[in-house]
One Martini backbone bead per residue (centre of mass of N, CA, C, O) as a GRO file, in nm:
protein
  115
    1MET     BB    1   9.058   5.535  11.212
    2ARG     BB    2   8.844   5.635  10.991
    3TRP     BB    3   8.794   5.391  10.805
    4PRO     BB    4   8.580   5.226  10.977
    5ILE     BB    5   8.363   5.447  10.979
    6ILE     BB    6   8.325   5.475  10.676
    7ALA     BB    7   8.254   5.177  10.623
    8LEU     BB    8   8.004   5.173  10.805
    9ILE     BB    9   7.840   5.388  10.660
   10LEU     BB   10   7.836   5.256  10.375
   11THR     BB   11   7.710   4.979  10.463
   12THR     BB   12   7.453   5.090  10.596
   13ALA     BB   13   7.339   5.233  10.335
   14CYS     BB   14   7.323   4.922  10.184
   15THR     BB   15   7.104   4.790  10.318
   16GLN     BB   16   6.812   4.554  10.318
   17GLU     BB   17   6.689   4.656  10.559
   18ALA     BB   18   6.462   4.778  10.750
   19ASN     BB   19   6.411   5.144  10.737
   20HIS     BB   20   6.243   5.424  10.836
   21LEU     BB   21   6.476   5.634  10.739
   22GLY     BB   22   6.655   5.514  10.553
   23ASN     BB   23   6.898   5.680  10.415
   24PRO     BB   24   7.095   5.882  10.604
   25LEU     BB   25   7.230   6.042  10.359
   26MET     BB   26   6.920   6.139  10.254
   27LEU     BB   27   6.776   6.326  10.461
   28PRO     BB   28   6.812   6.614  10.345
   29ILE     BB   29   6.667   6.552  10.075
   30SER     BB   30   6.395   6.439  10.188
   31GLY     BB   31   6.325   6.694  10.347
   32VAL     BB   32   6.298   6.883  10.104
   33GLY     BB   33   6.082   6.715   9.958
   34THR     BB   34   5.869   6.742  10.180
   35VAL     BB   35   5.842   7.048  10.180
   36ILE     BB   36   5.762   7.076   9.884
   37GLY     BB   37   5.516   6.885   9.892
   38ASN     BB   38   5.358   7.041  10.110
   39ALA     BB   39   5.340   7.311   9.959
   40ALA     BB   40   5.185   7.203   9.714
   41TYR     BB   41   4.942   7.094   9.869
   42GLU     BB   42   4.856   7.360  10.010
   43LYS     BB   43   4.804   7.515   9.752
   44ARG     BB   44   4.589   7.329   9.635
   45ARG     BB   45   4.397   7.336   9.877
   46GLY     BB   46   4.349   7.643   9.868
   47GLN     BB   47   4.212   7.642   9.590
   48VAL     BB   48   3.980   7.452   9.660
   49GLU     BB   49   3.868   7.612   9.900
   50LEU     BB   50   3.799   7.868   9.743
   51ILE     BB   51   3.598   7.741   9.546
   52VAL     BB   52   3.404   7.609   9.746
   53LYS     BB   53   3.342   7.857   9.939
   54SER     BB   54   3.253   8.058   9.701
   55ASN     BB   55   3.057   7.796   9.567
   56TYR     BB   56   2.879   7.605   9.744
   57GLU     BB   57   2.594   7.587   9.618
   58VAL     BB   58   2.685   7.527   9.327
   59ILE     BB   59   2.848   7.267   9.380
   60LYS     BB   60   2.609   7.106   9.489
   61THR     BB   61   2.450   7.122   9.227
   62ASP     BB   62   2.662   6.984   9.048
   63ILE     BB   63   2.657   6.715   9.193
   64ARG     BB   64   2.355   6.649   9.154
   65ALA     BB   65   2.389   6.682   8.824
   66GLY     BB   66   2.685   6.545   8.746
   67GLY     BB   67   2.790   6.840   8.698
   68GLY     BB   68   3.014   7.128   8.637
   69PRO     BB   69   3.206   7.408   8.637
   70VAL     BB   70   3.283   7.416   8.942
   71LEU     BB   71   3.354   7.121   8.980
   72THR     BB   72   3.571   7.115   8.761
   73LYS     BB   73   3.754   7.328   8.891
   74ALA     BB   74   3.801   7.170   9.156
   75MET     BB   75   3.917   6.913   9.022
   76ASP     BB   76   4.154   7.049   8.890
   77ALA     BB   77   4.284   7.161   9.153
   78ALA     BB   78   4.301   6.862   9.288
   79GLY     BB   79   4.390   6.646   9.058
   80ILE     BB   80   4.165   6.499   8.906
   81PRO     BB   81   4.126   6.266   8.695
   82GLU     BB   82   3.919   6.242   8.429
   83ARG     BB   83   3.870   5.926   8.441
   84ASP     BB   84   3.759   5.954   8.759
   85ARG     BB   85   3.511   6.151   8.777
   86PRO     BB   86   3.250   5.984   8.753
   87ALA     BB   87   3.302   5.822   9.017
   88ARG     BB   88   3.335   6.068   9.207
   89ILE     BB   89   3.052   6.185   9.166
   90ILE     BB   90   2.902   5.944   9.280
   91GLN     BB   91   3.032   5.964   9.558
   92LEU     BB   92   2.936   6.249   9.622
   93GLN     BB   93   2.635   6.187   9.600
   94SER     BB   94   2.628   5.959   9.824
   95ASP     BB   95   2.774   6.189  10.035
   96MET     BB   96   2.600   6.455  10.060
   97GLY     BB   97   2.538   6.468  10.368
   98LEU     BB   98   2.835   6.555  10.447
   99TYR     BB   99   2.816   6.845  10.264
  100GLN     BB  100   2.571   7.027  10.342
  101THR     BB  101   2.747   7.179  10.607
  102SER     BB  102   3.059   7.099  10.485
  103PRO     BB  103   3.311   7.228  10.308
  104GLY     BB  104   3.556   7.078  10.432
  105ALA     BB  105   3.469   6.791  10.349
  106LEU     BB  106   3.478   6.846  10.045
  107VAL     BB  107   3.772   6.923  10.025
  108THR     BB  108   3.885   6.657  10.133
  109ALA     BB  109   3.764   6.472   9.919
  110LEU     BB  110   3.902   6.603   9.674
  111MET     BB  111   4.195   6.556   9.778
  112VAL     BB  112   4.183   6.248   9.792
  113TYR     BB  113   4.124   6.211   9.477
  114GLY     BB  114   4.378   6.326   9.421
  115VAL     BB  115   4.735   6.340   9.293
   0.00000   0.00000   0.00000
């Protein structure tokens, strides 16, 4: 009697149909991966937030100047690839009004640009 149930589970796991849950047999593994990924993201975000909030006026000056050591440190912590940084600095400059009074918005922008 167990054989049909086992066959059903194995064939369901191999289907080509869209399934928002993915392979049900992989749920414990994907759950662990999600927890690890979230923890890594939160650690990185915490580092960026510490840099931005500790040096808020200096980092705004760095953005206006087109770069600087504090902005570089924040971009390193956020994981922004070096090849993308010139474009990201231009974006930060053009959105400077959003960051004038909100360090949290700047942290969010840096994290969005990171990989």
